[in-house]
Amino acid sequence: MRAARFHGEGRITIEDAPDPAPGPEEVTLRVAACALCGSDLRPLRRGWPCTPGHEIAGRVNQPGHPRHGERAVAYIPVFCGRCDACARGRTHLCENSRELLGWQRPGGYAEAVSVPERCLLPIPDDVPDHLAPLLLDTIGTTAHGLRLARRLVESGPALVLGAGPIGLGAILVLRRMGFGPICVVEPTAYRATFAASLGAAPITPDAASSGRYAVVVEATGKDAARQVAFEAVGPEGVILQLGESDAWALTETRSIRLKDFFLLRSFYFPIGDHAANVELLRADLADYARLVDDRAGLDGLETLFAAFARGERLKPILVP
Ligand SMILES: [Zn+2]
Ligand SMILES: [Zn+2]
């Protein structure tokens, strides 16, 4: 089969790779769509030992297997199903999980990938292949974080920092959960305009810093945005930290020191959220569909990534 190899500094080649060899309790998933993710920019810059791609939708291709032919998205934490966390439904916190699909083992920028059976999440018939990957990071990750945030604040104004795929997903989920008004800080005109079309008001970082928001979603992983998040969160409000980076540097100012607030970090989502996440997708299907604004085959992946990295695409997909 053909699979992408990330060499670093933006270079991707497509190479002949061995077909997936599924282990015990694993199946081959023929990739129908794999969405590009901001977190892939790290492998894009640095290079990566295995094929990346972790927002995978496809069809089980395992003749004779009971799930052969089933359409599914791949849940990326390879969880054990037996530990205390798994028993409590916290599959994303599995105590024995050592691998994520597309990170420590091959992912979906390829024609096929092997996936543990328990990581197959069914795609309902009314959800097309090209939108199914949105059920993972865009909806799954943001909705899980915001469900946790709702334990602390039920409503009120919201601020989203960064209108990449996670930030835009957060706007849609916040809107559906009844938070508002929603403001957004996004330097790229294309993304800011799109966020505005979803009902979020673009504002400057300075204007955001002087706000008092019930929920602030940090979706950039950049210190400048984190600084704004800490300033902008209102008393007893919540910062939902979804952006990632290796190190943080913040300046503790008076407005950070003199208030009570919660800092919430969440990772991915429990597998049991899938049905609720499908309902979120259905409820705003037309808006989610507008997020998927470009697609390419394997040979166009490098060019597609370059445009995505420049902020000129929202949530493009690979269709291998
Ligand atoms: Zn992702
Ligand atoms: Zn477990």
Short mmCIF file of N, CA and C and ligand atoms in Angstrom, two decimals, residues 78-87 90-91 93-97, ligand 2:
data_model
loop_
_atom_site.label_atom_id
_atom_site.label_comp_id
_atom_site.label_asym_id
_atom_site.label_seq_id
_atom_site.Cartn_x
_atom_site.Cartn_y
_atom_site.Cartn_z
N VAL A 78 -5.09 3.44 22.46
CA VAL A 78 -5.25 1.99 22.49
C VAL A 78 -5.41 1.59 23.95
N PHE A 79 -6.68 1.49 24.37
CA PHE A 79 -6.99 1.28 25.79
C PHE A 79 -7.14 -0.21 26.08
N CYS A 80 -7.00 -0.59 27.37
CA CYS A 80 -6.96 -2.02 27.69
C CYS A 80 -8.34 -2.61 27.93
N GLY A 81 -9.29 -1.78 28.37
CA GLY A 81 -10.63 -2.30 28.66
C GLY A 81 -10.75 -3.03 30.00
N ARG A 82 -9.67 -3.11 30.77
CA ARG A 82 -9.69 -3.89 32.00
C ARG A 82 -9.31 -3.09 33.25
N CYS A 83 -8.55 -2.01 33.10
CA CYS A 83 -8.05 -1.29 34.28
C CYS A 83 -9.20 -0.51 34.95
N ASP A 84 -8.92 0.10 36.08
CA ASP A 84 -9.95 0.84 36.81
C ASP A 84 -10.51 2.00 35.98
N ALA A 85 -9.61 2.72 35.30
CA ALA A 85 -10.06 3.85 34.49
C ALA A 85 -11.00 3.36 33.38
N CYS A 86 -10.61 2.30 32.70
CA CYS A 86 -11.46 1.76 31.63
C CYS A 86 -12.79 1.28 32.21
N ALA A 87 -12.73 0.64 33.39
CA ALA A 87 -13.96 0.13 34.02
C ALA A 87 -14.91 1.28 34.35
N ARG A 90 -13.49 5.68 31.56
CA ARG A 90 -12.48 6.71 31.21
C ARG A 90 -11.40 6.08 30.33
N THR A 91 -11.84 5.64 29.16
CA THR A 91 -10.92 4.91 28.27
C THR A 91 -9.76 5.79 27.82
N LEU A 93 -8.16 7.69 29.66
CA LEU A 93 -7.23 7.77 30.78
C LEU A 93 -6.70 6.39 31.16
N CYS A 94 -6.86 5.44 30.25
CA CYS A 94 -6.46 4.04 30.52
C CYS A 94 -5.06 3.98 31.13
N GLU A 95 -4.97 3.23 32.22
CA GLU A 95 -3.69 3.15 32.94
C GLU A 95 -2.65 2.34 32.17
N ASN A 96 -3.11 1.51 31.23
CA ASN A 96 -2.17 0.66 30.49
C ASN A 96 -1.94 1.11 29.05
N SER A 97 -2.54 2.23 28.70
CA SER A 97 -2.41 2.70 27.32
C SER A 97 -1.02 3.27 27.10
ZN ZN B 2 -7.40 0.51 30.65
#
